[in-house]
mmCIF file of C-alpha atoms in Angstrom:
data_model
loop_
_atom_site.group_PDB
_atom_site.id
_atom_site.type_symbol
_atom_site.label_atom_id
_atom_site.label_comp_id
_atom_site.label_asym_id
_atom_site.label_seq_id
_atom_site.Cartn_x
_atom_site.Cartn_y
_atom_site.Cartn_z
ATOM 1 C CA MET A 7 -1.644 -12.752 32.594
ATOM 2 C CA LEU A 8 1.176 -13.525 35.072
ATOM 3 C CA GLU A 9 0.570 -10.281 36.930
ATOM 4 C CA TRP A 10 -3.128 -11.213 37.313
ATOM 5 C CA MET A 11 -2.264 -14.649 38.666
ATOM 6 C CA LYS A 12 0.298 -13.220 41.112
ATOM 7 C CA LYS A 13 -2.234 -10.698 42.337
ATOM 8 C CA LEU A 14 -4.936 -13.403 42.825
ATOM 9 C CA LEU A 15 -2.533 -15.689 44.706
ATOM 10 C CA SER A 16 -1.423 -12.861 46.968
ATOM 11 C CA GLN A 17 -5.039 -12.039 47.818
ATOM 12 C CA ILE A 18 -5.784 -15.714 48.588
ATOM 13 C CA GLY A 19 -2.668 -15.895 50.764
ATOM 14 C CA THR A 20 -3.691 -12.766 52.641
ATOM 15 C CA ILE A 21 -7.223 -14.136 53.263
ATOM 16 C CA TRP A 22 -5.838 -17.553 54.213
ATOM 17 C CA GLY A 23 -3.466 -15.951 56.730
ATOM 18 C CA LYS A 24 -6.338 -14.071 58.385
ATOM 19 C CA TRP A 25 -8.423 -17.290 58.908
ATOM 20 C CA SER A 26 -8.269 -19.277 62.091
ATOM 21 C CA VAL A 27 -7.420 -22.956 62.229
ATOM 22 C CA VAL A 28 -11.100 -23.967 62.532
ATOM 23 C CA GLN A 29 -12.022 -21.904 59.481
ATOM 24 C CA LYS A 30 -9.187 -23.463 57.500
ATOM 25 C CA ILE A 31 -10.329 -26.978 58.451
ATOM 26 C CA ILE A 32 -13.950 -26.220 57.475
ATOM 27 C CA PHE A 33 -12.839 -24.773 54.121
ATOM 28 C CA ALA A 34 -10.649 -27.799 53.409
ATOM 29 C CA ALA A 35 -13.523 -30.176 54.250
ATOM 30 C CA ILE A 36 -15.931 -28.308 51.968
ATOM 31 C CA LEU A 37 -13.417 -28.283 49.128
ATOM 32 C CA THR A 38 -12.724 -32.009 49.542
ATOM 33 C CA GLY A 39 -16.466 -32.858 49.590
ATOM 34 C CA ALA A 40 -17.048 -30.828 46.440
ATOM 35 C CA VAL A 41 -14.243 -32.607 44.615
ATOM 36 C CA VAL A 42 -15.491 -36.044 45.716
ATOM 37 C CA GLY A 43 -19.060 -35.178 44.700
ATOM 38 C CA ILE A 44 -17.988 -34.040 41.255
ATOM 39 C CA ALA A 45 -15.938 -37.196 40.817
ATOM 40 C CA LEU A 46 -18.895 -39.417 41.800
ATOM 41 C CA LEU A 47 -21.209 -37.497 39.480
ATOM 42 C CA PHE A 48 -18.912 -38.076 36.540
ATOM 43 C CA THR A 49 -18.509 -41.745 37.488
ATOM 44 C CA VAL A 50 -22.268 -42.411 37.713
ATOM 45 C CA SER A 51 -23.102 -40.471 34.566
ATOM 46 C CA SER A 52 -20.396 -42.228 32.589
ATOM 47 C CA SER A 53 -21.451 -45.734 33.739
ATOM 48 C CA PRO A 54 -24.099 -47.420 31.518
ATOM 49 C CA SER A 55 -27.710 -47.607 32.841
ATOM 50 C CA MET A 56 -28.921 -51.125 33.655
ATOM 51 C CA VAL A 57 -32.411 -52.553 33.321
ATOM 52 C CA PRO A 58 -34.007 -55.403 35.312
ATOM 53 C CA LEU A 59 -34.071 -58.805 33.652
ATOM 54 C CA LEU A 60 -37.433 -59.663 35.270
ATOM 55 C CA GLY A 61 -39.933 -57.321 36.829
ATOM 56 C CA VAL A 62 -40.091 -59.294 40.085
ATOM 57 C CA PRO A 63 -37.391 -60.361 42.553
ATOM 58 C CA ILE A 64 -36.253 -64.007 42.467
ATOM 59 C CA THR A 65 -36.656 -65.397 45.976
ATOM 60 C CA ASP A 66 -35.735 -69.006 45.198
ATOM 61 C CA GLN A 67 -31.970 -69.287 45.497
ATOM 62 C CA THR A 68 -31.812 -72.417 43.322
ATOM 63 C CA VAL A 69 -33.631 -70.705 40.462
ATOM 64 C CA ASN A 70 -31.468 -67.632 40.936
ATOM 65 C CA ASP A 71 -28.292 -69.702 40.641
ATOM 66 C CA ARG A 72 -29.555 -71.423 37.474
ATOM 67 C CA ILE A 73 -30.377 -68.064 35.862
ATOM 68 C CA VAL A 74 -26.982 -66.643 36.811
ATOM 69 C CA LEU A 75 -25.293 -69.736 35.372
ATOM 70 C CA LYS A 76 -27.194 -69.286 32.113
ATOM 71 C CA LEU A 77 -26.160 -65.626 31.966
ATOM 72 C CA ASP A 78 -22.533 -66.666 32.410
ATOM 73 C CA GLU A 79 -22.889 -69.234 29.612
ATOM 74 C CA GLU A 80 -24.308 -66.569 27.289
ATOM 75 C CA GLY A 81 -21.545 -64.130 28.246
ATOM 76 C CA VAL A 82 -23.961 -61.471 29.486
ATOM 77 C CA ALA A 83 -22.791 -58.934 32.050
ATOM 78 C CA TYR A 84 -25.212 -58.672 34.979
ATOM 79 C CA LYS A 85 -25.568 -57.251 38.444
ATOM 80 C CA LEU A 86 -27.202 -58.894 41.458
ATOM 81 C CA ASN A 87 -29.117 -56.827 43.976
ATOM 82 C CA PRO A 88 -29.667 -57.870 47.579
ATOM 83 C CA ASP A 89 -33.454 -57.928 46.986
ATOM 84 C CA GLY A 90 -33.098 -60.748 44.425
ATOM 85 C CA ARG A 91 -33.387 -58.683 41.239
ATOM 86 C CA ILE A 92 -30.996 -59.219 38.332
ATOM 87 C CA TYR A 93 -29.968 -56.268 36.151
ATOM 88 C CA VAL A 94 -28.403 -56.433 32.698
ATOM 89 C CA ARG A 95 -26.778 -53.882 30.415
ATOM 90 C CA ASP A 96 -29.679 -52.625 28.287
ATOM 91 C CA GLU A 97 -33.259 -53.385 27.223
ATOM 92 C CA LYS A 98 -32.196 -55.292 24.096
ATOM 93 C CA THR A 99 -30.074 -57.666 26.167
ATOM 94 C CA ALA A 100 -32.935 -58.078 28.645
ATOM 95 C CA ARG A 101 -35.393 -59.034 25.880
ATOM 96 C CA ASN A 102 -32.984 -61.556 24.387
ATOM 97 C CA MET A 103 -32.279 -63.169 27.744
ATOM 98 C CA ARG A 104 -35.971 -63.342 28.596
ATOM 99 C CA SER A 105 -36.490 -65.338 25.402
ATOM 100 C CA VAL A 106 -33.634 -67.636 26.390
ATOM 101 C CA LEU A 107 -35.040 -68.113 29.908
ATOM 102 C CA ILE A 108 -38.494 -68.938 28.511
ATOM 103 C CA ARG A 109 -36.960 -71.407 26.048
ATOM 104 C CA GLU A 110 -34.913 -73.098 28.776
ATOM 105 C CA ASP A 111 -37.882 -73.106 31.203
ATOM 106 C CA LEU A 112 -35.989 -70.985 33.732
ATOM 107 C CA ILE A 113 -38.789 -68.504 34.501
ATOM 108 C CA PRO A 114 -39.597 -68.822 38.230
ATOM 109 C CA SER A 115 -42.853 -70.658 38.924
ATOM 110 C CA GLY A 116 -45.726 -68.423 39.957
ATOM 111 C CA THR A 117 -44.274 -65.459 38.078
ATOM 112 C CA ASP A 118 -46.824 -63.350 36.241
ATOM 113 C CA PRO A 119 -46.114 -63.748 32.504
ATOM 114 C CA TRP A 120 -46.838 -60.041 32.070
ATOM 115 C CA ALA A 121 -44.442 -59.032 34.853
ATOM 116 C CA ILE A 122 -41.758 -58.192 32.294
ATOM 117 C CA PHE A 123 -43.764 -55.057 31.476
ATOM 118 C CA ASP A 124 -43.820 -53.909 35.127
ATOM 119 C CA VAL A 125 -40.873 -51.603 34.630
ATOM 120 C CA GLU A 126 -41.089 -47.913 35.480
ATOM 121 C CA ARG A 127 -40.650 -45.766 32.350
ATOM 122 C CA TRP A 128 -41.140 -42.152 31.484
ATOM 123 C CA THR A 129 -43.310 -43.028 28.498
ATOM 124 C CA LEU A 130 -45.446 -45.965 27.315
ATOM 125 C CA THR A 131 -45.740 -47.312 23.803
ATOM 126 C CA ASP A 132 -49.017 -48.326 22.166
ATOM 127 C CA PHE A 133 -48.009 -51.963 22.476
ATOM 128 C CA GLU A 134 -47.478 -51.610 26.226
ATOM 129 C CA ARG A 135 -50.856 -49.876 26.590
ATOM 130 C CA ASP A 136 -52.536 -52.773 24.754
ATOM 131 C CA VAL A 137 -50.722 -55.237 27.002
ATOM 132 C CA ASN A 138 -51.849 -53.389 30.129
ATOM 133 C CA LEU A 139 -55.444 -53.347 28.858
ATOM 134 C CA ARG A 140 -55.320 -57.069 28.153
ATOM 135 C CA ARG A 141 -53.880 -57.739 31.593
ATOM 136 C CA ALA A 142 -56.613 -55.698 33.269
ATOM 137 C CA VAL A 143 -59.406 -57.464 31.371
ATOM 138 C CA THR A 144 -57.863 -60.890 32.025
ATOM 139 C CA ALA A 145 -57.459 -60.246 35.747
ATOM 140 C CA SER A 146 -61.026 -58.915 36.005
ATOM 141 C CA LEU A 147 -62.429 -61.968 34.211
ATOM 142 C CA GLU A 148 -60.515 -64.365 36.441
ATOM 143 C CA GLN A 149 -61.857 -62.616 39.539
ATOM 144 C CA HIS A 150 -65.447 -62.783 38.265
ATOM 145 C CA ILE A 151 -65.213 -66.476 37.340
ATOM 146 C CA LYS A 152 -63.524 -67.394 40.629
ATOM 147 C CA ALA A 153 -66.349 -65.611 42.459
ATOM 148 C CA LEU A 154 -68.802 -68.268 41.216
ATOM 149 C CA SER A 155 -69.723 -70.859 43.815
ATOM 150 C CA ASP A 156 -69.124 -73.753 41.381
ATOM 151 C CA VAL A 157 -65.577 -72.715 40.411
ATOM 152 C CA ASP A 158 -62.542 -73.330 42.584
ATOM 153 C CA ASN A 159 -59.966 -71.768 40.274
ATOM 154 C CA ALA A 160 -59.859 -70.210 36.794
ATOM 155 C CA GLN A 161 -57.194 -69.192 34.296
ATOM 156 C CA VAL A 162 -58.080 -66.920 31.374
ATOM 157 C CA SER A 163 -56.051 -66.274 28.229
ATOM 158 C CA LEU A 164 -57.135 -63.584 25.746
ATOM 159 C CA VAL A 165 -55.837 -62.985 22.239
ATOM 160 C CA MET A 166 -56.628 -59.513 20.883
ATOM 161 C CA PRO A 167 -55.191 -59.082 17.370
ATOM 162 C CA GLU A 168 -54.140 -55.701 16.075
ATOM 163 C CA ARG A 169 -56.712 -53.623 14.255
ATOM 164 C CA THR A 170 -56.551 -53.839 10.475
ATOM 165 C CA LEU A 171 -57.846 -51.436 7.877
ATOM 166 C CA PHE A 172 -60.289 -53.897 6.278
ATOM 167 C CA SER A 173 -62.693 -55.941 8.358
ATOM 168 C CA SER A 174 -62.297 -58.923 6.036
ATOM 169 C CA GLU A 175 -58.633 -59.151 7.018
ATOM 170 C CA GLN A 176 -59.286 -58.737 10.749
ATOM 171 C CA ASN A 177 -58.441 -61.782 12.868
ATOM 172 C CA PRO A 178 -61.093 -62.561 15.504
ATOM 173 C CA VAL A 179 -60.676 -62.089 19.221
ATOM 174 C CA THR A 180 -60.339 -65.440 20.995
ATOM 175 C CA ALA A 181 -60.471 -66.564 24.603
ATOM 176 C CA SER A 182 -59.544 -69.795 26.326
ATOM 177 C CA VAL A 183 -60.550 -70.531 29.916
ATOM 178 C CA VAL A 184 -59.459 -73.401 32.131
ATOM 179 C CA ILE A 185 -61.623 -73.857 35.223
ATOM 180 C CA THR A 186 -61.319 -76.160 38.189
ATOM 181 C CA PRO A 187 -64.809 -77.164 39.381
ATOM 182 C CA ARG A 188 -65.455 -77.133 43.084
ATOM 183 C CA PRO A 189 -65.926 -80.612 44.601
ATOM 184 C CA GLY A 190 -69.571 -81.673 44.373
ATOM 185 C CA SER A 191 -70.407 -79.132 41.659
ATOM 186 C CA ASP A 192 -72.344 -80.100 38.521
ATOM 187 C CA ILE A 193 -70.959 -77.308 36.361
ATOM 188 C CA SER A 194 -69.271 -79.796 34.016
ATOM 189 C CA SER A 195 -72.656 -81.189 32.933
ATOM 190 C CA ASN A 196 -74.912 -78.187 33.569
ATOM 191 C CA ARG A 197 -75.402 -76.370 30.300
ATOM 192 C CA LYS A 198 -77.003 -73.261 31.805
ATOM 193 C CA LYS A 199 -74.022 -72.603 34.069
ATOM 194 C CA ILE A 200 -71.568 -73.000 31.207
ATOM 195 C CA GLU A 201 -73.674 -70.677 29.028
ATOM 196 C CA GLY A 202 -73.592 -68.143 31.863
ATOM 197 C CA ILE A 203 -69.779 -68.205 31.889
ATOM 198 C CA VAL A 204 -69.723 -67.868 28.089
ATOM 199 C CA LYS A 205 -71.946 -64.767 28.230
ATOM 200 C CA LEU A 206 -69.860 -63.342 31.088
ATOM 201 C CA ILE A 207 -66.702 -63.626 28.985
ATOM 202 C CA GLN A 208 -68.395 -62.422 25.805
ATOM 203 C CA PHE A 209 -69.812 -59.265 27.391
ATOM 204 C CA ALA A 210 -66.518 -58.443 29.117
ATOM 205 C CA VAL A 211 -64.401 -58.467 25.936
ATOM 206 C CA GLU A 212 -65.283 -56.205 23.020
ATOM 207 C CA GLY A 213 -65.675 -57.992 19.692
ATOM 208 C CA LEU A 214 -65.575 -61.506 21.190
ATOM 209 C CA GLU A 215 -68.042 -63.983 19.692
ATOM 210 C CA SER A 216 -69.340 -67.043 21.535
ATOM 211 C CA GLU A 217 -67.924 -69.457 18.930
ATOM 212 C CA ASN A 218 -64.410 -68.117 19.659
ATOM 213 C CA ILE A 219 -64.606 -69.004 23.365
ATOM 214 C CA THR A 220 -63.270 -72.334 24.630
ATOM 215 C CA ILE A 221 -63.892 -73.462 28.203
ATOM 216 C CA LEU A 222 -62.089 -76.539 29.506
ATOM 217 C CA ASP A 223 -61.819 -78.283 32.817
ATOM 218 C CA PHE A 224 -58.545 -79.417 34.391
ATOM 219 C CA ASN A 225 -58.839 -82.743 32.503
ATOM 220 C CA GLY A 226 -58.863 -80.987 29.129
ATOM 221 C CA VAL A 227 -62.540 -81.695 28.386
ATOM 222 C CA ILE A 228 -64.305 -78.939 26.438
ATOM 223 C CA LEU A 229 -67.323 -77.852 28.465
ATOM 224 C CA ASN A 230 -68.966 -75.425 26.030
ATOM 225 C CA ASP A 231 -69.261 -77.927 23.152
ATOM 226 C CA PHE A 232 -73.049 -77.691 23.129
ATOM 227 C CA GLU A 233 -73.382 -79.650 19.891
ATOM 228 C CA GLY A 234 -72.147 -82.742 21.684
ATOM 229 C CA MET A 235 -74.398 -82.132 24.689
ATOM 230 C CA GLU A 236 -77.696 -82.946 22.968
ATOM 231 C CA SER A 237 -77.822 -86.378 24.576
ATOM 232 C CA LEU A 238 -77.125 -84.802 27.980
ATOM 233 C CA ASP A 239 -79.923 -82.295 27.407
ATOM 234 C CA ARG A 240 -82.383 -85.076 26.574
ATOM 235 C CA LEU A 241 -81.254 -87.006 29.627
ATOM 236 C CA GLU A 242 -81.683 -83.941 31.835
ATOM 237 C CA LEU A 243 -85.161 -83.323 30.380
ATOM 238 C CA THR A 244 -86.133 -86.956 31.002
ATOM 239 C CA LYS A 245 -84.981 -86.694 34.607
ATOM 240 C CA ARG A 246 -87.142 -83.619 35.121
ATOM 241 C CA MET A 247 -90.173 -85.353 33.586
ATOM 242 C CA LEU A 248 -89.756 -88.426 35.799
ATOM 243 C CA LYS A 249 -89.279 -86.205 38.835
ATOM 244 C CA GLN A 250 -92.489 -84.320 38.033
ATOM 245 C CA LYS A 251 -94.359 -87.611 37.477
ATOM 246 C CA LYS A 252 -93.136 -89.008 40.807
ATOM 247 C CA SER A 253 -94.105 -85.810 42.618
ATOM 248 C CA LEU A 254 -97.667 -85.938 41.229
ATOM 249 C CA GLU A 255 -98.040 -89.643 42.097
ATOM 250 C CA VAL A 256 -97.019 -88.965 45.700
ATOM 251 C CA GLN A 257 -99.378 -85.993 45.880
ATOM 252 C CA TYR A 258 -102.366 -87.962 44.542
ATOM 253 C CA THR A 259 -101.588 -90.941 46.785
ATOM 254 C CA ASN A 260 -101.561 -88.776 49.909
ATOM 255 C CA THR A 261 -104.768 -87.014 48.871
ATOM 256 C CA ILE A 262 -106.640 -90.283 48.230
ATOM 257 C CA LEU A 263 -105.376 -91.932 51.417
ATOM 258 C CA THR A 264 -106.345 -88.940 53.529
ATOM 259 C CA SER A 265 -109.856 -88.892 52.066
ATOM 260 C CA LEU A 266 -110.455 -92.659 52.493
ATOM 261 C CA GLN A 267 -108.891 -92.948 55.943
ATOM 262 C CA ASN A 268 -111.324 -90.362 57.264
ATOM 263 C CA VAL A 269 -114.203 -92.696 56.332
ATOM 264 C CA PHE A 270 -112.535 -96.051 56.954
ATOM 265 C CA THR A 271 -109.833 -96.909 59.450
ATOM 266 C CA PRO A 272 -106.228 -96.513 58.311
ATOM 267 C CA ARG A 273 -105.731 -100.297 58.642
ATOM 268 C CA ARG A 274 -108.429 -101.026 56.092
ATOM 269 C CA VAL A 275 -107.178 -98.564 53.446
ATOM 270 C CA ASN A 276 -103.980 -98.850 51.527
ATOM 271 C CA ILE A 277 -102.839 -97.919 48.044
ATOM 272 C CA VAL A 278 -100.314 -100.199 46.429
ATOM 273 C CA ASN A 279 -99.343 -98.071 43.469
ATOM 274 C CA ILE A 280 -100.544 -95.127 41.407
ATOM 275 C CA ASP A 281 -99.263 -94.725 37.905
ATOM 276 C CA ILE A 282 -99.895 -91.433 36.158
ATOM 277 C CA ASP A 283 -99.465 -91.050 32.431
ATOM 278 C CA LEU A 284 -98.271 -87.586 31.557
ATOM 279 C CA GLU A 285 -98.044 -86.298 28.033
ATOM 280 C CA PHE A 286 -95.067 -84.011 27.626
ATOM 281 C CA ILE A 287 -95.448 -82.497 24.181
ATOM 282 C CA ASN A 288 -94.740 -79.120 22.678
ATOM 283 C CA LYS A 289 -97.677 -77.313 21.129
ATOM 284 C CA THR A 290 -97.400 -74.349 18.846
ATOM 285 C CA ILE A 291 -100.449 -72.140 18.427
ATOM 286 C CA ALA A 292 -100.432 -69.525 15.695
ATOM 287 C CA THR A 293 -102.910 -66.686 15.960
ATOM 288 C CA GLU A 294 -103.614 -63.830 13.596
ATOM 289 C CA GLU A 295 -105.341 -60.733 14.936
ATOM 290 C CA HIS A 296 -106.801 -57.890 12.897
ATOM 291 C CA PHE A 297 -107.486 -54.598 14.556
ATOM 292 C CA PRO A 298 -109.797 -51.869 13.275
ATOM 293 C CA ILE A 299 -108.318 -49.129 11.159
ATOM 294 C CA VAL A 300 -108.077 -45.815 12.968
ATOM 295 C CA ARG A 301 -109.315 -42.922 10.869
ATOM 296 C CA ARG A 302 -108.857 -40.263 13.478
ATOM 297 C CA GLU A 303 -106.714 -40.353 16.619
ATOM 298 C CA ASP A 304 -108.051 -39.346 20.006
ATOM 299 C CA ASN A 305 -106.867 -36.025 21.381
ATOM 300 C CA PRO A 306 -105.905 -36.554 25.040
ATOM 301 C CA GLU A 307 -106.248 -32.833 25.781
ATOM 302 C CA THR A 308 -110.006 -32.801 25.171
ATOM 303 C CA PRO A 309 -112.547 -34.233 27.642
ATOM 304 C CA PHE A 310 -114.331 -36.202 24.911
ATOM 305 C CA SER A 311 -113.121 -38.812 22.491
ATOM 306 C CA GLU A 312 -112.532 -38.023 18.819
ATOM 307 C CA LEU A 313 -111.456 -41.562 17.990
ATOM 308 C CA GLU A 314 -112.901 -42.799 14.710
ATOM 309 C CA THR A 315 -112.353 -46.366 13.533
ATOM 310 C CA VAL A 316 -113.647 -48.633 10.804
ATOM 311 C CA ASP A 317 -116.191 -51.069 12.184
ATOM 312 C CA SER A 318 -115.311 -53.889 9.820
ATOM 313 C CA ILE A 319 -112.270 -54.939 7.834
ATOM 314 C CA THR A 320 -112.402 -56.821 4.552
ATOM 315 C CA LEU A 321 -109.770 -59.511 4.723
ATOM 316 C CA SER A 322 -110.406 -61.006 1.285
ATOM 317 C CA GLN A 323 -112.722 -60.233 -1.605
ATOM 318 C CA ASN A 324 -113.445 -62.116 -4.821
ATOM 319 C CA TYR A 325 -115.488 -60.976 -7.813
ATOM 320 C CA SER A 326 -116.605 -63.174 -10.748
ATOM 321 C CA SER A 327 -118.714 -62.341 -13.810
ATOM 322 C CA GLU A 328 -119.814 -64.470 -16.811
ATOM 323 C CA SER A 329 -121.386 -63.403 -20.095
ATOM 324 C CA PHE A 330 -122.432 -65.493 -23.134
ATOM 325 C CA GLU A 331 -123.347 -64.466 -26.639
ATOM 326 C CA GLY A 332 -124.433 -66.584 -29.632
ATOM 327 C CA THR A 333 -126.538 -69.729 -30.311
ATOM 328 C CA GLY A 334 -126.032 -72.634 -28.052
ATOM 329 C CA LEU A 335 -127.659 -75.978 -27.360
ATOM 330 C CA ILE A 336 -131.405 -75.777 -26.767
ATOM 331 C CA PRO A 337 -132.393 -77.207 -23.446
ATOM 332 C CA LYS A 338 -135.155 -79.776 -23.233
ATOM 333 C CA ALA A 339 -137.429 -77.326 -21.511
ATOM 334 C CA LEU A 340 -137.606 -75.270 -24.709
ATOM 335 C CA ARG A 341 -139.135 -78.179 -26.754
ATOM 336 C CA GLY A 342 -142.857 -78.184 -27.427
ATOM 337 C CA ARG A 343 -145.316 -80.697 -26.148
ATOM 338 C CA ARG A 344 -145.160 -82.789 -29.349
ATOM 339 C CA GLY A 345 -141.395 -82.675 -29.583
ATOM 340 C CA ARG A 346 -141.276 -79.813 -32.043
ATOM 341 C CA LEU A 347 -138.514 -77.390 -31.515
ATOM 342 C CA LEU A 348 -139.341 -73.912 -30.579
ATOM 343 C CA PRO A 349 -137.823 -71.070 -32.511
ATOM 344 C CA PRO A 350 -134.184 -70.430 -31.599
ATOM 345 C CA THR A 351 -133.768 -68.032 -28.805
ATOM 346 C CA ARG A 352 -130.761 -65.741 -28.293
ATOM 347 C CA ILE A 353 -129.183 -66.204 -24.902
#
């Protein structure tokens, strides 16, 4: 073993003596870089991996300082990045501190509540896939509702319970929507527009029923409570009837004035008032049609018609028959002229 080491060292010394100064400097630099690289590799691999506390950077310095102070109070090790992101030791610590920040109301304003899932991972769990689906549907619904001309802003919240084995144990899908009507809009009292939003939400979410949808305005008033809108519906119907009545009165007044002013002068013709009585009632007409019975269908491939039908249809039919047997009362017509009875007759 010692002979092998002596031989190797002598060979290295011989090669080293043949190199120039520049070659020796280059070799020393390469060897030093390799040692430093290996040392850094071991240092990085041995250090624990850190995960972001929130999925978005914290731009408000005041909020950042309050979060850092809370982390110090909880004794959590963290790391601050220049871009405003805060990193903690592991995912378990991050989840616990997110709960603490939500409880202490330290989540930055305007932060997406689903931003905690915006973390790059190699794999995704089923729960994260469901969350991403819910986020996509929620964002799409908000965009569609905000696109309406009567809505200034909208916030949608969906609750999609986990699938259960039995349908009787399945919790329903629910949705709550808070809209801000645009100034001058009548969406708060217009039932058709609210029903349109209800159908839009219902058709966008699978398994969502209309009774599980709640739409409120920014004052907290439920807009899709149609049971309490019966008086508003009657009022709206009355307004339409009066508007139609007024329109007809104006039309008849102009027609009569035009006809009379052609014969007389306009100064001599005037109409004070025309009152039209309109009867707004709902009529229901029930009809029952009976078509002939087809015995033989027509063949469209032939130039003549083979259609055979029954000319008449019997809708109802009643039969009655009476028969008598035995001796009954003898009518007066069977008596003789002198009141004597005729011989009994079998009927």
